[in-house]
Amino acid sequence: MLSRIYSCAVVGLDGVIVEVEVDYSNGQPGVTIVGLPDVAVQESRERVQTAIKNAGLHFPRHRIVVNLAPATVRKEGPAYDLPIALGVILLSGHLPQESVQDTIVVGELSLDGIVRHARGVLPMAAAARENGFKRMFVPESDAAEASLIPDLEIIPVKTLADLYRHLAGRQLIEPYQPSGEAPLPLFVPTDFAEIKGQEHVKRALEVAAAGGHNVLMVGSPGAGKTLLARALPGILPEMSIEESLEVTKIYSVADALPPGTPLIRQRPFRSPHHTISHAGLVGGGNIPHPGEISLAHRGVLFLDEFPEFSSRAIEVMRQPMEDKVVTISRAQGSLTFSANFQLIAAMNPCPCGYFGSNQKPCTCAPSTVTKYQKRISGPMLDRIDIHIEVPHVDYEKLSSDRLGEPSAVIRARVQSARDLQTQRFLNNRASQVVCNADMRVAEVRQFCKLDEAGDRLVRAAMSQLNLSARSYHRILKLARTIADLAGSENIQVAHLAEALQYRPKVTNF
């Protein structure tokens, strides 16, 4: 006799259907699991036996073999506990095979039979629907996440005994119905109204938010660089439902979804410490998992004390910043994770932090200043659209009771500019381009045309500032964003002039 249950594995950011076959033969009692399982899957033997016993059911006294197919896909994690236990129950004759037809089963078991949270339920549910399954049994804590996928009946399972009674028709479990409650925010940004002074920096961040551009802020300690960066999420446009599902899938695979937040509707804000490894930043491991740049997908990656990050960690971001994805290759194969993030970096001008400041003298030797600034390579700096200096704030502004422009007002302008971009690229069928920073060469040539005066200005800037071809295209993208904020259909000389002002002012940057 053979029982067959369908479950799901997560490979990269996608679900892969796994067939759980359970059979027994004469011999010494025991459980053998094959099909490229990891240690956590192997340990399910003890969890399943004890959970079945504590659920009041009989565990067969035979030699049981569990096969997880396809054997070419590595199985990791405890999410196969519930399908293996259900396969054993079917094998024992407690339930008919037809009771699990067109059904996917995932979940970890505790020793008393309680079904625990499983990682990556959202991509699993998506794979279930794509492969024609009609129903999915998931842990009760993951039902809200799985319900984001339409046309799939989600059955929340609290215990193994509850699942057995449901399939036996004794006590049915009601399918999960979304509650409609608003998800908890991932991050509470600072309001721009609370930030005193720094008007030109606020303008630069508004432009960055409107077009998805990368920013580098340079200033002395205490000037407000971190505060400004933490205020940026408050002016970013709302995510579309497609973007929310993309981000939620990444967080589900990384097992980073906060409790009570089945769907992420707020743009992520990630701020890793400068001691992070390059694998932690871009992703990696023996079985690759998403890194910080993927967790910042469609949101902000804030790198404070930028030169303090290891040079390898910084340089490894160069390719993802261009391609918007990161590909991690291992001997078993390659995995690709989304990484369309907006980089906001902050740094001091020198180790002591006061080079060029009129408030406090710098104690660093010139060679030390140069060495510190050159920790950020030219190719990386070339990928940053906006370079802005953050000066010291005067006491009069700090002590003033006058509030600045609130984030809600700035966000409205940013949203209007993004709406223009969405309509522009939608009509052009450039589905992968959602904002000006994503434009490729073809879109730049089509949407960033210059008049004669603008062409002369850019020609002079290319010659005097020794700009690269990448810098040329980034200036045009930035000017297109500034024009969108102004509601202008064409790029004017004033828009180009402002875009050029955001280039580095000194040779070391």
Coordinates of C-alpha atoms in Angstrom, one line a residue:
M1 CA 0.0 0.0 0.0
L2 CA 1.3 3.5 -0.9
S3 CA 0.0 6.9 0.3
R4 CA 0.7 10.1 -1.6
I5 CA 0.5 13.7 -0.2
Y6 CA 1.5 16.9 -2.0
S7 CA 3.6 19.5 -0.3
C8 CA 5.8 22.4 -1.4
A9 CA 9.5 23.4 -1.2
V10 CA 10.9 26.9 -1.7
V11 CA 13.8 27.4 -4.2
G12 CA 14.9 31.0 -4.3
L13 CA 11.7 33.0 -4.3
D14 CA 9.5 30.4 -5.9
G15 CA 7.6 27.4 -4.7
V16 CA 8.2 23.9 -6.1
I17 CA 5.6 21.1 -5.7
V18 CA 7.0 18.2 -3.7
E19 CA 5.3 14.7 -3.8
V20 CA 5.5 13.0 -0.4
E21 CA 5.3 9.2 -0.9
V22 CA 4.9 7.0 2.1
D23 CA 5.1 3.2 2.0
Y24 CA 6.0 0.4 4.4
S25 CA 7.4 -3.1 4.3
N26 CA 8.3 -5.9 6.6
G27 CA 11.4 -5.5 8.7
Q28 CA 12.7 -3.7 11.8
P29 CA 10.3 -0.8 12.7
G30 CA 11.7 2.6 11.8
V31 CA 11.4 5.5 9.4
T32 CA 13.7 6.3 6.5
I33 CA 13.4 9.6 4.6
V34 CA 15.0 9.9 1.1
G35 CA 14.8 12.6 -1.5
L36 CA 17.7 14.9 -0.6
P37 CA 16.4 16.0 2.8
D38 CA 18.5 18.2 5.2
V39 CA 19.0 17.6 8.9
A40 CA 15.7 19.3 9.9
V41 CA 13.7 17.1 7.5
Q42 CA 15.5 14.0 8.9
E43 CA 14.6 15.0 12.4
S44 CA 10.9 14.9 11.5
R45 CA 10.9 11.1 12.1
E46 CA 10.9 11.6 15.9
R47 CA 8.4 14.6 15.7
V48 CA 6.0 12.7 13.5
Q49 CA 5.9 9.5 15.5
T50 CA 5.3 11.3 18.8
A51 CA 2.8 13.7 17.3
I52 CA 0.7 10.9 15.8
K53 CA 0.8 9.0 19.2
N54 CA -0.3 12.1 21.1
A55 CA -3.1 12.8 18.6
G56 CA -4.6 9.4 19.7
L57 CA -3.8 7.6 16.5
H58 CA -1.8 4.4 15.8
F59 CA 1.7 4.5 14.3
P60 CA 2.4 1.4 12.2
R61 CA 5.0 -1.0 13.6
H62 CA 6.7 -1.5 10.2
R63 CA 9.6 -0.3 8.3
I64 CA 8.4 3.0 6.7
V65 CA 10.0 4.7 3.8
V66 CA 9.2 8.3 3.0
N67 CA 10.3 9.6 -0.5
L68 CA 10.3 13.4 -1.2
A69 CA 10.2 13.8 -5.0
P70 CA 11.7 15.3 -7.1
A71 CA 14.9 14.0 -5.6
T72 CA 16.9 16.7 -7.5
V73 CA 15.5 19.5 -5.3
R74 CA 17.0 19.9 -1.8
K75 CA 14.4 19.8 0.9
E76 CA 15.1 22.0 3.9
G77 CA 13.2 23.0 7.1
P78 CA 10.5 21.3 9.2
A79 CA 7.5 22.2 6.9
Y80 CA 7.3 18.5 5.7
D81 CA 6.3 17.3 9.2
L82 CA 2.5 17.6 8.6
P83 CA 2.4 16.0 5.1
I84 CA 4.6 13.1 6.3
A85 CA 2.3 12.6 9.3
L86 CA -0.7 12.7 7.1
G87 CA 0.8 10.2 4.7
V88 CA 1.4 7.8 7.6
I89 CA -2.2 8.2 8.8
L90 CA -3.4 7.4 5.3
L91 CA -1.1 4.4 5.1
S92 CA -2.6 3.1 8.4
G93 CA -6.0 3.1 6.8
H94 CA -7.5 5.8 9.1
L95 CA -8.4 8.0 6.1
P96 CA -9.0 7.3 2.4
Q97 CA -6.6 8.7 -0.2
E98 CA -9.4 10.6 -1.9
S99 CA -9.7 12.9 1.2
V100 CA -6.5 14.8 0.2
Q101 CA -7.1 15.1 -3.6
D102 CA -6.0 18.4 -5.1
T103 CA -4.6 19.4 -1.8
I104 CA -1.3 20.9 -0.7
V105 CA -0.1 20.3 3.0
V106 CA 2.6 22.2 4.8
G107 CA 3.4 22.7 8.5
E108 CA 5.8 21.9 11.3
L109 CA 4.6 19.6 14.2
S110 CA 5.4 19.9 17.9
L111 CA 5.5 16.7 20.0
D112 CA 1.9 17.2 21.2
G113 CA 0.6 17.6 17.6
I114 CA 0.3 21.4 17.4
V115 CA 1.0 22.7 13.9
R116 CA 3.6 25.5 13.9
H117 CA 4.6 28.3 11.6
A118 CA 6.3 27.4 8.2
R119 CA 8.6 29.6 6.3
G120 CA 7.7 30.7 2.7
V121 CA 4.0 30.0 2.8
L122 CA 3.2 32.8 0.3
P123 CA 5.3 31.4 -2.6
M124 CA 4.1 27.9 -1.7
A125 CA 0.5 29.1 -2.1
A126 CA 1.3 30.7 -5.4
A127 CA 2.9 27.5 -6.7
A128 CA -0.2 25.5 -5.5
R129 CA -2.6 27.7 -7.6
E130 CA -0.3 27.7 -10.6
N131 CA -0.2 23.9 -10.6
G132 CA -4.0 23.5 -10.4
F133 CA -4.5 22.6 -6.7
K134 CA -7.7 23.7 -5.2
R135 CA -7.1 23.5 -1.4
M136 CA -4.2 24.1 1.0
F137 CA -3.7 23.1 4.6
V138 CA -1.5 25.5 6.4
P139 CA -0.6 26.4 10.1
E140 CA -3.2 28.6 11.7
S141 CA -0.7 31.4 12.1
D142 CA 0.1 31.4 8.4
A143 CA -3.5 31.3 7.0
A144 CA -3.7 35.1 6.5
E145 CA -0.5 35.0 4.5
A146 CA -1.6 32.1 2.3
S147 CA -5.0 33.8 1.7
L148 CA -3.3 36.5 -0.3
I149 CA -3.4 34.1 -3.3
P150 CA -6.9 34.1 -4.8
D151 CA -8.8 31.1 -6.1
L152 CA -7.3 28.8 -3.4
E153 CA -9.2 27.5 -0.4
I154 CA -7.1 27.9 2.7
I155 CA -7.8 25.6 5.7
P156 CA -6.1 26.8 8.9
V157 CA -4.9 23.8 10.9
K158 CA -4.2 24.2 14.7
T159 CA -3.4 20.6 15.6
L160 CA -2.9 17.2 13.8
A161 CA -5.9 15.9 15.6
D162 CA -8.0 18.7 14.2
L163 CA -6.8 17.9 10.7
Y164 CA -7.7 14.2 11.1
R165 CA -11.2 15.0 12.4
H166 CA -11.7 17.4 9.5
L167 CA -10.7 14.9 6.8
A168 CA -12.7 12.2 8.5
G169 CA -15.8 14.4 8.4
R170 CA -16.3 14.5 12.1
Q171 CA -15.5 18.1 12.8
L172 CA -15.0 20.4 9.8
I173 CA -12.6 23.3 9.9
E174 CA -14.0 26.5 8.3
P175 CA -11.9 27.9 5.5
Y176 CA -10.0 31.0 6.4
Q177 CA -11.7 34.4 5.7
P178 CA -9.5 37.5 5.7
S179 CA -10.4 39.9 8.5
G180 CA -9.6 43.1 6.7
E181 CA -7.6 44.6 9.5
A182 CA -4.9 47.0 8.6
P183 CA -1.4 45.5 8.9
L184 CA 1.0 46.8 11.5
P185 CA 3.6 49.3 10.1
L186 CA 7.2 48.0 9.6
F187 CA 8.7 51.3 10.3
V188 CA 7.5 54.7 11.6
P189 CA 9.4 57.4 9.7
T190 CA 10.3 60.9 11.0
D191 CA 8.1 63.7 9.7
F192 CA 10.0 66.2 7.6
A193 CA 8.2 69.0 9.5
E194 CA 10.2 68.1 12.6
I195 CA 13.6 68.5 10.8
K196 CA 14.9 72.1 11.2
G197 CA 16.9 73.7 8.4
Q198 CA 18.5 71.6 5.6
E199 CA 16.1 72.8 3.0
H200 CA 18.3 72.0 0.1
V201 CA 18.8 68.4 1.4
K202 CA 15.1 68.0 1.8
R203 CA 14.7 69.1 -1.8
A204 CA 17.3 66.5 -2.9
L205 CA 15.5 63.7 -1.0
E206 CA 12.2 64.8 -2.6
V207 CA 13.8 64.4 -6.0
A208 CA 15.2 61.1 -5.0
A209 CA 11.9 59.8 -3.8
A210 CA 10.1 61.0 -7.0
G211 CA 12.4 59.1 -9.3
G212 CA 13.9 56.3 -7.2
H213 CA 17.4 57.8 -7.3
N214 CA 20.4 56.8 -5.1
V215 CA 21.7 59.4 -2.7
L216 CA 25.0 60.0 -0.9
M217 CA 24.9 62.5 2.0
V218 CA 28.2 63.9 3.3
G219 CA 28.4 66.0 6.5
S220 CA 29.9 66.4 9.9
P221 CA 28.6 64.3 12.9
G222 CA 25.3 65.5 14.2
A223 CA 24.3 67.4 11.1
G224 CA 21.2 65.3 10.7
K225 CA 22.1 62.8 8.0
T226 CA 20.6 59.8 9.8
L227 CA 17.4 61.8 10.7
L228 CA 16.9 62.8 7.1
A229 CA 17.4 59.3 5.8
R230 CA 14.8 58.0 8.3
A231 CA 12.3 60.6 7.2
L232 CA 12.6 59.5 3.5
P233 CA 10.1 56.5 3.8
G234 CA 7.4 59.0 4.8
I235 CA 7.5 60.7 1.4
L236 CA 7.8 57.6 -0.8
P237 CA 4.8 56.8 -2.9
E238 CA 2.4 54.0 -2.0
M239 CA 3.2 50.5 -3.3
S240 CA 1.0 48.9 -5.9
I241 CA -0.5 45.5 -5.0
E242 CA 2.0 43.8 -7.3
E243 CA 4.9 45.5 -5.5
S244 CA 3.4 44.5 -2.1
L245 CA 3.2 40.9 -3.2
E246 CA 6.8 41.0 -4.5
V247 CA 8.1 42.3 -1.2
T248 CA 5.9 40.1 1.0
K249 CA 7.2 37.0 -0.9
I250 CA 10.8 38.0 -0.2
Y251 CA 10.0 38.5 3.5
S252 CA 8.1 35.2 3.7
V253 CA 11.1 33.3 2.2
A254 CA 13.5 35.1 4.6
D255 CA 11.1 34.3 7.5
A256 CA 11.1 38.0 8.3
L257 CA 7.3 38.7 8.2
P258 CA 6.3 40.5 11.4
P259 CA 3.5 38.9 13.4
G260 CA 0.1 40.3 12.3
T261 CA 1.4 41.5 9.0
P262 CA 0.5 39.0 6.2
L263 CA 0.9 41.6 3.5
I264 CA 3.5 44.4 3.5
R265 CA 2.0 47.6 2.2
Q266 CA 4.7 50.0 3.5
R267 CA 8.0 50.3 1.5
P268 CA 10.8 48.6 3.4
F269 CA 13.5 50.5 5.2
R270 CA 16.6 48.5 5.9
S271 CA 19.6 49.8 7.9
P272 CA 22.3 47.2 8.4
H273 CA 25.3 47.8 10.6
H274 CA 28.6 48.5 8.9
T275 CA 30.0 45.2 10.3
I276 CA 27.7 43.1 8.1
S277 CA 29.4 40.6 5.8
H278 CA 29.0 40.7 2.0
A279 CA 26.9 37.5 2.2
G280 CA 24.6 39.2 4.7
L281 CA 24.3 42.2 2.5
V282 CA 23.6 40.6 -0.9
G283 CA 22.5 37.1 0.2
G284 CA 24.2 33.8 0.4
G285 CA 24.8 30.7 2.4
N286 CA 25.1 27.0 1.5
I287 CA 21.5 27.2 0.6
P288 CA 21.2 30.9 -0.6
H289 CA 18.8 33.1 1.2
P290 CA 17.9 36.8 0.5
G291 CA 20.2 39.4 1.9
E292 CA 19.6 43.0 3.0
I293 CA 19.5 44.4 -0.6
S294 CA 16.6 41.9 -1.4
L295 CA 14.8 42.8 1.9
A296 CA 15.0 46.4 0.7
H297 CA 13.4 45.6 -2.6
R298 CA 11.0 48.4 -3.7
G299 CA 12.2 50.3 -0.6
V300 CA 15.2 52.0 0.9
L301 CA 18.6 50.5 1.9
F302 CA 20.3 53.0 4.3
L303 CA 24.0 52.5 4.8
D304 CA 25.2 54.8 7.6
E305 CA 29.0 55.3 8.0
F306 CA 29.3 54.3 4.3
P307 CA 33.2 54.0 4.2
E308 CA 33.2 51.8 7.3
F309 CA 31.6 49.0 5.4
S310 CA 34.1 46.5 4.0
S311 CA 35.2 47.2 0.5
R312 CA 34.0 43.8 -0.7
A313 CA 30.5 44.4 0.7
I314 CA 30.3 47.8 -1.0
E315 CA 31.7 46.6 -4.4
V316 CA 29.5 43.5 -4.5
M317 CA 26.4 45.8 -4.7
R318 CA 27.5 47.4 -8.0
Q319 CA 26.0 44.7 -10.3
P320 CA 22.6 44.5 -8.4
M321 CA 22.4 48.4 -8.5
E322 CA 22.4 48.1 -12.3
D323 CA 20.5 44.9 -13.0
K324 CA 18.0 45.2 -10.1
V325 CA 18.5 41.6 -9.3
V326 CA 21.3 39.6 -7.6
T327 CA 22.3 36.1 -8.8
I328 CA 24.0 33.8 -6.3
S329 CA 25.8 30.8 -7.8
R330 CA 26.6 27.6 -5.9
A331 CA 27.7 24.1 -6.9
Q332 CA 24.1 23.0 -6.8
G333 CA 22.9 25.8 -9.1
S334 CA 22.1 29.5 -9.3
L335 CA 19.3 31.4 -7.6
T336 CA 18.1 34.9 -8.5
F337 CA 16.6 37.3 -6.0
S338 CA 15.0 40.7 -6.7
A339 CA 17.0 43.7 -5.5
N340 CA 15.4 46.8 -6.9
F341 CA 16.3 49.1 -4.0
Q342 CA 17.0 52.8 -3.5
L343 CA 20.4 53.3 -1.9
I344 CA 20.7 56.1 0.7
A345 CA 24.3 56.4 2.0
A346 CA 25.7 58.7 4.7
M347 CA 29.3 59.4 5.5
N348 CA 31.6 61.9 7.3
P349 CA 34.1 63.8 5.2
C350 CA 37.0 62.4 7.2
P351 CA 37.7 60.1 10.2
C352 CA 37.3 62.8 12.7
G353 CA 34.3 64.1 10.8
Y354 CA 35.1 67.8 10.6
F355 CA 37.0 68.2 7.4
G356 CA 35.8 71.4 5.7
S357 CA 33.6 72.4 8.7
N358 CA 33.6 75.9 10.0
Q359 CA 32.4 74.8 13.5
K360 CA 35.4 72.7 14.6
P361 CA 38.9 72.2 13.2
C362 CA 39.8 68.9 11.5
T363 CA 42.5 66.9 13.2
C364 CA 43.2 64.6 10.3
A365 CA 46.3 64.7 8.1
P366 CA 45.6 65.4 4.4
S367 CA 46.7 61.9 3.4
T368 CA 44.3 60.4 6.0
V369 CA 41.4 62.4 4.6
T370 CA 42.2 61.3 1.1
K371 CA 42.6 57.7 2.1
Y372 CA 39.3 57.8 4.0
Q373 CA 37.4 59.3 1.1
K374 CA 38.8 56.8 -1.4
R375 CA 37.4 53.9 0.5
I376 CA 34.4 54.5 -1.8
S377 CA 35.5 53.6 -5.3
G378 CA 34.8 55.7 -8.4
P379 CA 32.6 53.0 -10.0
M380 CA 30.4 53.0 -6.9
L381 CA 30.2 56.8 -6.7
D382 CA 29.3 56.8 -10.4
R383 CA 26.2 54.8 -9.7
I384 CA 24.9 57.4 -7.2
D385 CA 22.7 60.0 -8.8
I386 CA 22.6 62.6 -6.0
H387 CA 25.6 63.8 -4.0
I388 CA 24.6 66.3 -1.3
E389 CA 26.5 68.0 1.5
V390 CA 24.7 68.2 4.8
P391 CA 26.0 71.3 6.7
H392 CA 25.8 72.2 10.4
V393 CA 22.4 73.6 11.5
D394 CA 22.5 77.1 13.1
Y395 CA 21.1 77.5 16.6
E396 CA 18.5 80.0 15.4
K397 CA 16.9 77.3 13.3
L398 CA 17.1 74.6 15.9
S399 CA 15.5 76.7 18.6
S400 CA 12.8 78.1 16.3
D401 CA 9.2 76.9 16.9
R402 CA 8.5 77.1 13.2
L403 CA 7.8 73.7 11.6
G404 CA 8.9 72.8 8.1
E405 CA 6.8 71.4 5.3
P406 CA 5.1 68.1 6.5
S407 CA 5.9 64.8 4.9
A408 CA 2.3 64.4 3.7
V409 CA 2.5 67.5 1.5
I410 CA 5.8 66.4 0.0
R411 CA 4.5 62.9 -0.5
A412 CA 1.6 64.3 -2.6
R413 CA 4.0 65.9 -5.0
V414 CA 6.1 62.8 -5.1
Q415 CA 3.0 60.7 -5.8
S416 CA 2.0 63.0 -8.7
A417 CA 5.4 62.7 -10.3
R418 CA 5.3 58.9 -9.9
D419 CA 1.9 58.8 -11.4
L420 CA 3.2 60.6 -14.5
Q421 CA 6.0 58.0 -14.8
T422 CA 3.7 55.1 -14.4
Q423 CA 1.5 56.4 -17.2
R424 CA 4.5 57.1 -19.4
F425 CA 6.0 53.7 -19.1
L426 CA 2.7 51.9 -19.2
N427 CA 1.9 53.4 -22.6
N428 CA 5.4 52.4 -23.7
R429 CA 4.8 48.8 -22.4
A430 CA 8.1 48.9 -20.5
S431 CA 6.8 46.7 -17.8
Q432 CA 10.0 46.4 -15.9
V433 CA 10.4 50.1 -15.6
V434 CA 8.4 51.7 -12.8
C435 CA 10.3 54.9 -12.1
N436 CA 12.8 57.1 -13.9
A437 CA 15.8 55.5 -12.1
D438 CA 14.9 52.2 -13.7
M439 CA 15.1 53.6 -17.3
R440 CA 17.4 51.8 -19.7
V441 CA 19.2 53.4 -22.6
A442 CA 16.3 53.0 -24.9
E443 CA 13.9 54.8 -22.5
V444 CA 16.4 57.5 -21.8
R445 CA 16.8 58.2 -25.6
Q446 CA 13.0 58.3 -26.0
F447 CA 11.9 60.2 -22.9
C448 CA 14.9 62.5 -22.1
K449 CA 15.3 64.5 -25.2
L450 CA 17.0 67.9 -24.9
D451 CA 16.6 71.1 -26.7
E452 CA 19.5 73.0 -28.2
A453 CA 20.2 75.0 -25.0
G454 CA 20.1 71.9 -22.8
D455 CA 22.4 70.0 -25.2
R456 CA 25.0 72.8 -25.0
L457 CA 24.8 72.8 -21.2
V458 CA 25.3 69.0 -20.9
R459 CA 28.1 69.1 -23.5
A460 CA 30.0 71.7 -21.4
A461 CA 29.4 69.7 -18.2
M462 CA 30.7 66.5 -19.8
S463 CA 33.9 68.3 -20.7
Q464 CA 34.5 70.2 -17.5
L465 CA 33.5 67.5 -15.0
N466 CA 35.0 64.6 -17.0
L467 CA 31.7 62.7 -16.7
S468 CA 31.4 59.1 -17.8
A469 CA 28.7 57.7 -20.1
R470 CA 26.9 56.3 -17.1
S471 CA 26.9 59.7 -15.4
Y472 CA 25.5 61.2 -18.6
H473 CA 22.5 58.9 -18.6
R474 CA 22.0 59.4 -14.8
I475 CA 22.0 63.2 -15.2
L476 CA 19.3 62.9 -17.9
K477 CA 17.2 60.5 -15.7
L478 CA 17.6 63.0 -12.8
A479 CA 16.6 65.9 -15.0
R480 CA 13.5 63.9 -16.2
T481 CA 12.5 63.5 -12.5
I482 CA 12.9 67.2 -11.7
A483 CA 10.8 68.0 -14.8
D484 CA 8.1 65.6 -13.6
L485 CA 8.0 67.3 -10.2
A486 CA 7.6 70.6 -12.0
G487 CA 4.8 69.2 -14.2
S488 CA 6.8 69.9 -17.3
E489 CA 6.5 67.6 -20.4
N490 CA 10.0 68.5 -21.6
I491 CA 13.3 68.8 -19.9
Q492 CA 14.3 72.5 -19.5
V493 CA 17.7 74.0 -18.9
A494 CA 16.8 74.8 -15.3
H495 CA 16.0 71.1 -14.7
L496 CA 19.4 70.1 -16.1
A497 CA 21.2 72.7 -14.1
E498 CA 19.7 71.4 -10.9
A499 CA 20.6 67.8 -11.8
L500 CA 24.2 68.9 -12.5
Q501 CA 24.4 70.5 -9.1
Y502 CA 23.9 67.1 -7.5
R503 CA 27.1 65.7 -9.0
P504 CA 30.2 65.5 -6.7
K505 CA 31.8 68.9 -6.0
V506 CA 35.4 67.7 -5.3
T507 CA 37.6 65.3 -7.1
N508 CA 37.8 62.9 -4.1
F509 CA 34.1 62.2 -4.4

